[in-house]
Short mmCIF file of C-alpha atoms in Angstrom, two decimals:
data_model
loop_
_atom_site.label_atom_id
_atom_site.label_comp_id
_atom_site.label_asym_id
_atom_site.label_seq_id
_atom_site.Cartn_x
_atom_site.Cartn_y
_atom_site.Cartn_z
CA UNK A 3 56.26 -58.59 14.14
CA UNK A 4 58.97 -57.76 11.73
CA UNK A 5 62.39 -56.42 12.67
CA UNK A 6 62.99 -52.91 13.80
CA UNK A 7 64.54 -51.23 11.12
CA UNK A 8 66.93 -49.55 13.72
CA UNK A 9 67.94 -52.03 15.16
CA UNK A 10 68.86 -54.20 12.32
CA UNK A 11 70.61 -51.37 11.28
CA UNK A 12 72.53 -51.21 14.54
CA UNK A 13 73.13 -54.80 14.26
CA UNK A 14 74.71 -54.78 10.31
CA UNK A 15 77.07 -51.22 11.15
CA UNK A 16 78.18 -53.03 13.87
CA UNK A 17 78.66 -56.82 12.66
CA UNK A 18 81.54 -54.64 10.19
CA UNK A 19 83.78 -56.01 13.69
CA UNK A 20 82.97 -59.28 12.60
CA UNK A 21 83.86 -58.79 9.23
CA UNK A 22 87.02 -57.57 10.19
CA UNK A 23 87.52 -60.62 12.44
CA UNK A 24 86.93 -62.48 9.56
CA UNK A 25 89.15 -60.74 7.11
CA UNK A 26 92.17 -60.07 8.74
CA UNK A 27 92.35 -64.06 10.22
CA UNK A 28 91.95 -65.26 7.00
CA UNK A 29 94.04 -63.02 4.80
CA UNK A 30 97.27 -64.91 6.45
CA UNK A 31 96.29 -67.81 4.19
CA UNK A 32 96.79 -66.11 0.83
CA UNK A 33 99.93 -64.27 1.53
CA UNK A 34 101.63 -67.42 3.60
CA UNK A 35 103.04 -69.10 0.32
CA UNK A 36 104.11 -65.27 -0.72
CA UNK A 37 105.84 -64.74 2.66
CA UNK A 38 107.79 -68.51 2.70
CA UNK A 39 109.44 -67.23 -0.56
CA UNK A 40 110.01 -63.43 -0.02
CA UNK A 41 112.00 -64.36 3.28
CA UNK A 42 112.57 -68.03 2.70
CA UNK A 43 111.00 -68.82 5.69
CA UNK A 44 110.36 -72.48 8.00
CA UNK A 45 107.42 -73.93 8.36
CA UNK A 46 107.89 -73.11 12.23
CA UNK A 47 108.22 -69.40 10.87
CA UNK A 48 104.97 -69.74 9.53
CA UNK A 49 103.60 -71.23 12.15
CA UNK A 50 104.77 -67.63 14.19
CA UNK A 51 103.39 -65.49 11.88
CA UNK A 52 100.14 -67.03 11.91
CA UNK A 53 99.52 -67.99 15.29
CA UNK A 54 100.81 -64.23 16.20
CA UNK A 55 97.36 -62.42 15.89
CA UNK A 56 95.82 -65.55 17.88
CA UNK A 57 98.33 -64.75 20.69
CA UNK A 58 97.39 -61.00 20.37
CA UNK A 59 94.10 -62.23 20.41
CA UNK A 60 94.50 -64.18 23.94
CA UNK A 61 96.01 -60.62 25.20
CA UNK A 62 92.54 -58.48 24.36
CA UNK A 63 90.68 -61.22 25.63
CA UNK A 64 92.46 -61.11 29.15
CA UNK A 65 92.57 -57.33 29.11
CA UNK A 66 89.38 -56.15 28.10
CA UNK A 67 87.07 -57.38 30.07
CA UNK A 68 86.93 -54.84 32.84
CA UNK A 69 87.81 -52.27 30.09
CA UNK A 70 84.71 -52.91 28.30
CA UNK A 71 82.56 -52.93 31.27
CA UNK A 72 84.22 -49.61 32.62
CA UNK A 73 83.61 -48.24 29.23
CA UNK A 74 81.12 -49.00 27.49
CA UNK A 75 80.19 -51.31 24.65
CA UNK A 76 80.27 -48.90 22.26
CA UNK A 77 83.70 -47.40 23.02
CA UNK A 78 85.15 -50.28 23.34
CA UNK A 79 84.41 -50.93 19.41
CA UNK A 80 85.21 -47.47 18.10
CA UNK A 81 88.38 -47.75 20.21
CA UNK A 82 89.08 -51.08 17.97
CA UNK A 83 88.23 -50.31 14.80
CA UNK A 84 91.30 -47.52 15.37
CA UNK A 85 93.55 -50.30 16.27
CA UNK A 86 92.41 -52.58 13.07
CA UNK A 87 93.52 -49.47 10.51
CA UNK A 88 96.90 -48.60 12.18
CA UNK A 89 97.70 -52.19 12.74
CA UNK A 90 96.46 -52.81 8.65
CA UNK A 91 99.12 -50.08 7.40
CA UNK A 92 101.47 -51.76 9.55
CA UNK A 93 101.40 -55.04 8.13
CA UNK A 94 101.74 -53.93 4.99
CA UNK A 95 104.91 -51.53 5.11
CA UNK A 96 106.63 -54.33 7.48
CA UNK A 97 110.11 -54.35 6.77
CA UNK A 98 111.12 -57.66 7.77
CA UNK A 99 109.56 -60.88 9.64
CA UNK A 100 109.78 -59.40 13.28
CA UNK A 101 108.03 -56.55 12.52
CA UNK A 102 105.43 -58.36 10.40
CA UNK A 103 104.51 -60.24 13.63
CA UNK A 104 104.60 -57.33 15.82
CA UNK A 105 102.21 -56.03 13.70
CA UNK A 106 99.67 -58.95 13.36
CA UNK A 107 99.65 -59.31 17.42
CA UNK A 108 98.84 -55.75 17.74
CA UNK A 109 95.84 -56.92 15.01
CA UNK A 110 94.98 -59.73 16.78
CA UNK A 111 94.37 -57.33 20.23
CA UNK A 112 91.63 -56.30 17.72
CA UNK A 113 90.11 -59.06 16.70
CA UNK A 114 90.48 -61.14 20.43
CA UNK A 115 87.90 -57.69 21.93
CA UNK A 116 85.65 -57.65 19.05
CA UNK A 117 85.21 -61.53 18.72
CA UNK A 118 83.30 -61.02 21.82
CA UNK A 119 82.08 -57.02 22.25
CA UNK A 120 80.32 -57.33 19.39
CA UNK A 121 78.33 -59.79 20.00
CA UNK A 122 77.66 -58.75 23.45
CA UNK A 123 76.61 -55.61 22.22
CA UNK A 124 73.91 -57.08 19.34
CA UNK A 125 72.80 -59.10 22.19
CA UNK A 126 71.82 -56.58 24.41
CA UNK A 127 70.66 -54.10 22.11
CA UNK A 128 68.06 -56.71 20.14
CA UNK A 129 64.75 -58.14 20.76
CA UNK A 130 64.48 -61.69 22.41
CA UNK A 131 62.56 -63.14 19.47
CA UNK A 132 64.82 -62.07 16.49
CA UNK A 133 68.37 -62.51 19.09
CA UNK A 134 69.74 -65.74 17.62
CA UNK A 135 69.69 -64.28 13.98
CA UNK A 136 70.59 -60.75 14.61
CA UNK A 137 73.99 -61.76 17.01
CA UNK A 138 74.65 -64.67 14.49
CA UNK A 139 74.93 -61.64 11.29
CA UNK A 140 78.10 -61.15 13.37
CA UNK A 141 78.67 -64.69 12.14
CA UNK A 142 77.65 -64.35 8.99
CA UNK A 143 79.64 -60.85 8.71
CA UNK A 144 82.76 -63.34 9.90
CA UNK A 145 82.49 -65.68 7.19
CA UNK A 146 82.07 -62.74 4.34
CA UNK A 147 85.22 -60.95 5.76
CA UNK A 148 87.15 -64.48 5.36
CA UNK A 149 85.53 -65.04 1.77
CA UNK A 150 86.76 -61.49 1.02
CA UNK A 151 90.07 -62.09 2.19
CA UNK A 152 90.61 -64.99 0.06
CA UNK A 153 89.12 -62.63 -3.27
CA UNK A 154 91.39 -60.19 -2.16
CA UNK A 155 94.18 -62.86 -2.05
CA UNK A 156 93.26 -63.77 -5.43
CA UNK A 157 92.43 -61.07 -6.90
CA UNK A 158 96.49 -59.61 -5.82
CA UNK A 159 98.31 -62.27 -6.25
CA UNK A 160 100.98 -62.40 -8.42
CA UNK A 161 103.57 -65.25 -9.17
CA UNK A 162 106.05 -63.02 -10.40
CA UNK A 163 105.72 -60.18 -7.60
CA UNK A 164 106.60 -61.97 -4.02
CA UNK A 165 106.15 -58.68 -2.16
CA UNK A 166 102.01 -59.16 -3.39
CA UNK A 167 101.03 -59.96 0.52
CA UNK A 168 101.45 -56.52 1.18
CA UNK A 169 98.39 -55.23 -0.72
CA UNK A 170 96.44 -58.14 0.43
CA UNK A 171 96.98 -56.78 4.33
CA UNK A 172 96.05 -53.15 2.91
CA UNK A 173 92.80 -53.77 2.03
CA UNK A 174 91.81 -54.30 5.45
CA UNK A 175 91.86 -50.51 5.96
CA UNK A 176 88.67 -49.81 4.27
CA UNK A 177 86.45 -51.83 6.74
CA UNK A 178 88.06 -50.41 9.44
CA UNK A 179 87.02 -46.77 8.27
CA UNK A 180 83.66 -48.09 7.67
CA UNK A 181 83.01 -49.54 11.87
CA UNK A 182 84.94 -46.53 12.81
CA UNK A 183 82.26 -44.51 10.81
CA UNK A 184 79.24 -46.00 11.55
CA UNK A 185 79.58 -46.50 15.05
CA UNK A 186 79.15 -42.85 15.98
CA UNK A 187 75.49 -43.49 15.08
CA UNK A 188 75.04 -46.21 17.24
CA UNK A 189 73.54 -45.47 20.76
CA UNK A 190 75.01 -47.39 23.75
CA UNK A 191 73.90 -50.58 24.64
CA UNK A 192 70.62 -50.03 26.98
CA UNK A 193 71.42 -52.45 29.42
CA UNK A 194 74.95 -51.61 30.25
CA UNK A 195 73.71 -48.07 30.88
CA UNK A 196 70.90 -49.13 32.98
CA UNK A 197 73.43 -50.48 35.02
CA UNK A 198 75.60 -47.57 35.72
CA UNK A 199 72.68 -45.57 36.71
CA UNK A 200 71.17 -44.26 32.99
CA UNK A 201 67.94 -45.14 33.46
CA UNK A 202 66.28 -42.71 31.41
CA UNK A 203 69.15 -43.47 28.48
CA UNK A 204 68.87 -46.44 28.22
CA UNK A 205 64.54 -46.82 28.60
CA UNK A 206 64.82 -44.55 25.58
CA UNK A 207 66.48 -46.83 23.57
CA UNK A 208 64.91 -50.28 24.44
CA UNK A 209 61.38 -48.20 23.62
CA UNK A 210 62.88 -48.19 20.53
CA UNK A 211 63.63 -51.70 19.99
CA UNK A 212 60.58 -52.64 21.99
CA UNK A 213 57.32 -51.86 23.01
CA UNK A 214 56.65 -49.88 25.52
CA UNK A 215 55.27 -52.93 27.98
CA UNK A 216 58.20 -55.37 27.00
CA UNK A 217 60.47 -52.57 27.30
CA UNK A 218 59.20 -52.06 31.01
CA UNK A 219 59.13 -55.52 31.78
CA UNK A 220 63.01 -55.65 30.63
CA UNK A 221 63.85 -52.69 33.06
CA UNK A 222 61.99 -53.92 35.74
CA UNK A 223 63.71 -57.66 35.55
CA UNK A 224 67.23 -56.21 34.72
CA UNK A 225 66.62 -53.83 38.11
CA UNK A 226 66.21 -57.18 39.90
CA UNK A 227 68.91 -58.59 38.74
CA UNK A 228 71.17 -56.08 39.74
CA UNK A 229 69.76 -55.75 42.80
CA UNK A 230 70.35 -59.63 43.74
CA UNK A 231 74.12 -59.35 42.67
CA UNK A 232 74.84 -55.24 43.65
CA UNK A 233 77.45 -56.79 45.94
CA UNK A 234 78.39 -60.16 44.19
CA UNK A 235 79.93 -58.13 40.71
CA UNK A 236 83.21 -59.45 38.70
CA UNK A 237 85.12 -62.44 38.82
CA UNK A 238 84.24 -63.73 42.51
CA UNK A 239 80.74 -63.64 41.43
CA UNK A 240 81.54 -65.49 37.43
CA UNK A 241 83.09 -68.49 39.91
CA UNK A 242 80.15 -68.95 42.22
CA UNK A 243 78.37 -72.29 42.32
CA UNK A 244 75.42 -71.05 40.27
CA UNK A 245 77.46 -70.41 37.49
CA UNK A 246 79.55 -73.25 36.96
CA UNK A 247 77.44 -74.35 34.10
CA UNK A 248 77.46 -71.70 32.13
CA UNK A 249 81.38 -71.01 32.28
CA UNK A 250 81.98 -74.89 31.59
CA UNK A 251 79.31 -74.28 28.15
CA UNK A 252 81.76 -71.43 27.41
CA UNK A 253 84.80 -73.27 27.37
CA UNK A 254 84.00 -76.70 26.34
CA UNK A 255 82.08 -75.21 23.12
CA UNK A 256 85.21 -73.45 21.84
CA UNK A 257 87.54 -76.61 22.46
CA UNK A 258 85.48 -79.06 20.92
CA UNK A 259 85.09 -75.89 18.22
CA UNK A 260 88.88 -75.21 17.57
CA UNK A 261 89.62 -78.90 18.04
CA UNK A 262 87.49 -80.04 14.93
CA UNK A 263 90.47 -78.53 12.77
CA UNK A 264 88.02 -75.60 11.67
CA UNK A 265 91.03 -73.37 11.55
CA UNK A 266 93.65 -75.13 10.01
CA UNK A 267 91.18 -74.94 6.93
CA UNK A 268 90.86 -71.10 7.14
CA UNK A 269 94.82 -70.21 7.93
CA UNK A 270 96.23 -73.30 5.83
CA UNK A 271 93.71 -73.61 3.33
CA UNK A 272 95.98 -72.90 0.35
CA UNK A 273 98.60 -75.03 1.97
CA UNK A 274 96.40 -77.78 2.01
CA UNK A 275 95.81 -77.45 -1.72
CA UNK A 276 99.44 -77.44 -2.10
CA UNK A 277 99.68 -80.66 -0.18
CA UNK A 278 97.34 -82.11 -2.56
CA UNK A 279 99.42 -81.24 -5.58
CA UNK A 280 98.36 -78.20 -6.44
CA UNK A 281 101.60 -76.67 -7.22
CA UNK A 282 101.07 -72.90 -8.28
CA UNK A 283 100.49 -70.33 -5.16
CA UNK A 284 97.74 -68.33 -7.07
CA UNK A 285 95.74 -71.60 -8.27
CA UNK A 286 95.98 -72.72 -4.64
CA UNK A 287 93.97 -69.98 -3.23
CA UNK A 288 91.01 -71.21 -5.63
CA UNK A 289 89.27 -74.05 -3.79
CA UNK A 290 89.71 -71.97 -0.63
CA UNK A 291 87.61 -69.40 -2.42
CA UNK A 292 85.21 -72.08 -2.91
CA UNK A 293 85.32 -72.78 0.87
CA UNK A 294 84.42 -69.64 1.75
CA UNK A 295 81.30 -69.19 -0.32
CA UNK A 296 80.15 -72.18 0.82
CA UNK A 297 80.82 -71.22 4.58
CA UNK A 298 79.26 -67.55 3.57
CA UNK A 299 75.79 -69.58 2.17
CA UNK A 300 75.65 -71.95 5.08
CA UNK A 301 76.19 -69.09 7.94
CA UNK A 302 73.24 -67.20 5.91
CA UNK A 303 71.45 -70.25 6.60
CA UNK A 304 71.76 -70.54 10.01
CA UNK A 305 70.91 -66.64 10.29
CA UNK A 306 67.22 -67.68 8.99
CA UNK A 307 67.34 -70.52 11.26
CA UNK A 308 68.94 -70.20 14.55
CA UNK A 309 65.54 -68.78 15.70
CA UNK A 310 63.02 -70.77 14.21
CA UNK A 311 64.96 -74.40 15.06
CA UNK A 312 66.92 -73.53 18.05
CA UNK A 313 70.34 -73.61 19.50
CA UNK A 314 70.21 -77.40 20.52
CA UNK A 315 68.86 -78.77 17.21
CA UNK A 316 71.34 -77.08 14.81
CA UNK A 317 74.30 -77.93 17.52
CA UNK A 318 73.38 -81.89 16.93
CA UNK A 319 72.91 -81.52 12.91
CA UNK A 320 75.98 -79.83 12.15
CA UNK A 321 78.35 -81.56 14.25
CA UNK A 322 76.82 -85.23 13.40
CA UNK A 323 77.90 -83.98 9.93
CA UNK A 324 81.16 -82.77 10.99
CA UNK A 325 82.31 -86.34 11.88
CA UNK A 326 82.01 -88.30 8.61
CA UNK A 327 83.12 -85.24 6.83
CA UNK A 328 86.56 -85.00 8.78
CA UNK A 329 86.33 -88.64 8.43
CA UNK A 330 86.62 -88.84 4.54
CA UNK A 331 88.77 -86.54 4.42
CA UNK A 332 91.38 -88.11 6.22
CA UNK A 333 90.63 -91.47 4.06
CA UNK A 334 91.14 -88.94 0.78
CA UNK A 335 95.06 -88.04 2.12
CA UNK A 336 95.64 -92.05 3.51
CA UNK A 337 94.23 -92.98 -0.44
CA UNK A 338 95.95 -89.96 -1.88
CA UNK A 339 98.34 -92.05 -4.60
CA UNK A 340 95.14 -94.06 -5.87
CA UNK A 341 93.35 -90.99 -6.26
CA UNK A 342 95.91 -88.91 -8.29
CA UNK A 343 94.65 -86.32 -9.97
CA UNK A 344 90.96 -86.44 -8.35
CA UNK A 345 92.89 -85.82 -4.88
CA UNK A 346 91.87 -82.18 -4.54
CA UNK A 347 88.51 -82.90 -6.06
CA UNK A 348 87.84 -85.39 -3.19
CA UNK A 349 89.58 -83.38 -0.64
CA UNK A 350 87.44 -79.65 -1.70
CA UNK A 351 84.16 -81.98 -1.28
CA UNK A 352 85.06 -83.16 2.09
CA UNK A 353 85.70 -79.78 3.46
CA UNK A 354 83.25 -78.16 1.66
CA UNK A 355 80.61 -80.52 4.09
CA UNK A 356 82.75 -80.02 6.96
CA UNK A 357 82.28 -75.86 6.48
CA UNK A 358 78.75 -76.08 5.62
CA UNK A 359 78.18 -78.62 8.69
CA UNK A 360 80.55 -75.81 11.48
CA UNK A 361 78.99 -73.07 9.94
CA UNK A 362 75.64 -74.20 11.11
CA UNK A 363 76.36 -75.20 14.05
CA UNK A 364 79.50 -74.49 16.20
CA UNK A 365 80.70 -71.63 14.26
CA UNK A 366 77.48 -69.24 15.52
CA UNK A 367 76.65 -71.03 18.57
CA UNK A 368 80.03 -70.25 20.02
CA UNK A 369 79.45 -66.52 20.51
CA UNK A 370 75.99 -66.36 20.62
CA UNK A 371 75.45 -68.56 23.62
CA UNK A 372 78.05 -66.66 25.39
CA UNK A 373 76.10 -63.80 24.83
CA UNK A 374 73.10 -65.35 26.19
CA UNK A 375 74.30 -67.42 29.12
CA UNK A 376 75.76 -65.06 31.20
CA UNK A 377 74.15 -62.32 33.93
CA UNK A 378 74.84 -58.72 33.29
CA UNK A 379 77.15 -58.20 35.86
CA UNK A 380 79.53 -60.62 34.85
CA UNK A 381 78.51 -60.66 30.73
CA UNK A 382 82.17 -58.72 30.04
CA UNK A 383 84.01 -60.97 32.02
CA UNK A 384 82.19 -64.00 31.05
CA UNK A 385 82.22 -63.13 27.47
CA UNK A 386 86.18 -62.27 28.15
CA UNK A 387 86.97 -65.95 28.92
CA UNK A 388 85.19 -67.56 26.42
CA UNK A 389 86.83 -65.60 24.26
CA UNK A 390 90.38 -66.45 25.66
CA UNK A 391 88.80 -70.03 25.36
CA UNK A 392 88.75 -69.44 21.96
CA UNK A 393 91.77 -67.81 21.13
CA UNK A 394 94.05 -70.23 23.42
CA UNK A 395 92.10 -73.10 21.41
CA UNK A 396 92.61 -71.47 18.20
CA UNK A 397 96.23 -70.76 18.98
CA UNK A 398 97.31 -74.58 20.11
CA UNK A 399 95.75 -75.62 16.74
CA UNK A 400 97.01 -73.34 14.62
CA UNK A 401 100.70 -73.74 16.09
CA UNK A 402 100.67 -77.75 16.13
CA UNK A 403 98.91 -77.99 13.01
CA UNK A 404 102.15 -78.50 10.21
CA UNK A 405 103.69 -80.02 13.32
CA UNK A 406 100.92 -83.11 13.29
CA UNK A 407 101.05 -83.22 9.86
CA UNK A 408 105.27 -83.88 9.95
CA UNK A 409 104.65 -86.21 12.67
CA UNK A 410 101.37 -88.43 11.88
CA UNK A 411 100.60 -87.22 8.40
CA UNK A 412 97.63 -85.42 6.99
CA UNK A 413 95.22 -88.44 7.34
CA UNK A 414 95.56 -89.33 10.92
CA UNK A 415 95.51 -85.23 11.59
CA UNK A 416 92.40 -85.17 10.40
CA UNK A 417 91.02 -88.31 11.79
CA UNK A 418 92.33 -87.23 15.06
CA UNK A 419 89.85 -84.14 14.64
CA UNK A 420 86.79 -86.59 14.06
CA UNK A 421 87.70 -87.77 17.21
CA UNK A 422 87.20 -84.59 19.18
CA UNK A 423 83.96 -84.39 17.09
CA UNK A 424 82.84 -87.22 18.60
CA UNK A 425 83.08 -86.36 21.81
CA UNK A 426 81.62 -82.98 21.48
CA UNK A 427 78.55 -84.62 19.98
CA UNK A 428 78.04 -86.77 23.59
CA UNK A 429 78.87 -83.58 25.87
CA UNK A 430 76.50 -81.59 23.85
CA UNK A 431 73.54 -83.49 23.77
CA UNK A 432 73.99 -82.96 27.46
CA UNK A 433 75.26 -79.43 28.05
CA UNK A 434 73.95 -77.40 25.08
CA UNK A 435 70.78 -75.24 26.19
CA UNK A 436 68.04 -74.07 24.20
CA UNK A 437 67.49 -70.32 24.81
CA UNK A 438 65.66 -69.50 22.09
CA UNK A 439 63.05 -67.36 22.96
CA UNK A 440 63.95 -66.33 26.58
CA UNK A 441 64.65 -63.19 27.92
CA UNK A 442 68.55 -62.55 29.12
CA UNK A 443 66.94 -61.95 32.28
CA UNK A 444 64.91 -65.39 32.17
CA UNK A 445 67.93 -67.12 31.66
CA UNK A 446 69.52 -65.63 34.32
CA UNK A 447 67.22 -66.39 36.58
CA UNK A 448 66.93 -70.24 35.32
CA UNK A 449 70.83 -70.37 36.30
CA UNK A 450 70.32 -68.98 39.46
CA UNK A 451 67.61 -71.75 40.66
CA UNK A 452 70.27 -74.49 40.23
CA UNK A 453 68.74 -75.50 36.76
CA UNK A 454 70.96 -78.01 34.30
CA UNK A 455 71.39 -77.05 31.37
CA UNK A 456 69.46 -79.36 28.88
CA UNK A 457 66.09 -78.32 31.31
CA UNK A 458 66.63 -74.56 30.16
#
């Protein structure tokens, strides 16, 4: 059975939301060294301007889960792919600091809904046997938009022109037109209108997805299941006993995700660089360009694979590789005056591995188990908190990051992220499920008869 053609279309029109996550996080890292001289800014000014669209991000994920269940899937993504082109053109006439980080939290509203709609909506919309690969392009899509933000860095920087940052935020128009676009060719998700009372919609569109039978066994489950929880809908029902598991595996996967340091390496890359001794702002944004290939081949990889080894298998891989990856590359820094020259060889290879090792793993799992673990009833708001999960995460890191390096140095930043590694590897031997293969509805029902997690 190969994959619908319509619905890996649906999938790739609307992963352009993840390429827009992708793009518009990691075009801060490019225009940073460009902002510190245009307005002579601190490093705690940096720190603001980049951990602005993760606080904006925190907002959308507290707002929009309701929103997106009142709405629509579907809505809810044309209604952000609005807010990712205004928000663009704002960044890049910003007169001054302030309004540079108005801007960017407005942009990070954006990205904090579609880190998580998205998904959601790929999830819903795709057959059980191709699910893992066809959420994860949302992934992959994440990764490309970061690659193309450092090319786009690149590609506009100029030494001699400090004002270049504000092409670099322009560019993130065009894939905003694009989602915008596309999306009014995208049905709704069929489950979300099976549960406000669309039958008939949304039996049309899973017969197109599935067969006929599979497509009736999927209403016929999915009836159950609302049914069972008609009365026991939104947050009073995410808290219940049954599905304490599945909102702990939410939260714990993005801390011990945002707590490797993933991050720092996207927003900070360059500055890293820089820290090594490379001195000019344009040759900087080089390795990181590196980085992001690397992270674009690796994500591909786990596309192909997600469905074929499994969630728990590529959890265990990538973040056993994770450790001594971190792990060297604090010893590079510590070793740093022996090394010399071969510093930012040394420290390139060492995140290189740790990117290929996340991208595999952690990076994808994140938002695709979400998407898997929860009931329909309580998907939005599930989905909603992991994503807050990840952008309060995300946000801690990002804003103590230059501070850690002032206060322990770069070595024992990064060895302090090995540790978290560490730990994550023990609770997820443990806690990570394997749901490859089951139905949304299967898992549901696994969660409701008091199952652990590792016997899913």
């Amino acid at each position: 059975m190969k994959i619908p053609r319509i619905v890996l279309f649906i999938a790739m029109v609307a992963a352009i939301g993840g390429l827009l996550f992708g793009f518009d996080t990691g075009v801060i890292s490019g225009a940073l060294p460009f902002l510190q001289e245009h307005w002579t800014l601190s490093d705690g000014q940096l720190e603001w301007l980049t951990t602005s669209v993760l606080l904006g991000a925190i907002i959308g994920a507290i707002a929009s889960g309701g929103v997106t269940e009142m709405l629509g899937r579907k809505k809810m993504i044309i209604v952000n792919a609005l807010i990712f082109f205004a928000a663009s053109l704002g960044c890049a006439y910003a007169s001054n600091v302030t309004e540079l980080i108005v801007m960017r939290v407005i942009i990070g509203i954006a990205i904090g809904i579609t880190s998580y709609v998205v998904p959601m909506y790929i999830a819903e919309i795709s057959p059980k046997k191709y699910r893992g690969g066809l959420v994860t392009l949302n992934q992959l899509m994440i990764t490309i938009g970061i690659l193309a933000s450092y090319i786009t860095d690149y590609w506009l920087s100029n030494d001699q022109d400090l004002e270049s940052w504000r092409a670099m935020f322009m560019v993130g128009i065009y894939p905003a037109i694009a989602l915008l676009t596309g999306m009014f060719f995208l049905p709704e998700s069929p489950r979300w209108l099976i549960s406000k009372n669309k039958l008939e919609k949304g039996r049309a569109i899973l017969e197109k997805v599935e067969s006929k039978d599979q497509a009736q066994q999927i209403i016929k489950d999915l009836q159950y299941d609302l049914t069972v929880s008609r009365n026991n809908s939104g947050l009073k029902e995410l808290f219940k006993p049954w599905l304490r598991i599945p909102l702990s595996i939410t939260v714990m996967i993005f801390f011990f995700q945002q707590f490797s340091g993933v991050n720092t390496i996207i927003y900070y890359s360059p500055t890293i660089f820089k820290m090594a001794g490379i001195v000019s702002n344009t040759a900087s944004i080089i390795p990181a360009i590196i980085i992001g290939a690397a992270n674009v081949a690796a994500c591909a990889f786990s596309v192909i694979m997600l469905d074929r080894w499994g969630r728990r298998k590529l959890f265990l891989i990538g973040i056993s590789g994770m450790i001594p990856s971190l792990a060297v590359l604090g010893i590079s820094f510590h070793f740093g005056e022996q090394l010399g020259e071969m510093l930012p060889y040394y420290a390139a290879g060492s995140i290189i591995a740790f990117i290929i090792f996340i991208a595999i793993s952690l990076a994808p799992l994140g938002w695709l188990l979400i998407a898997e673990i929860f009931p329909l009833r309580t998907r939005s708001l599930g989905m909603s908190v992991g994503s807050l999960a990840h952008w309060g995460f995300n946000a801690i890191v990002a804003f103590t990051f230059l501070k850690l390096v002032n206060t322990l140095g770069v070595a024992y930043t990064f060895w302090s992220y090995a540790l978290v590694c560490v730990i994550g590897l023990l609770w997820g031997y443990f806690y990570i499920p394997e749901t490859k293969g089951k139905s949304l509805e299967e898992i549901e029902d696994h969660w409701r008869q008091g199952k652990s997690a590792r016997s899913l």
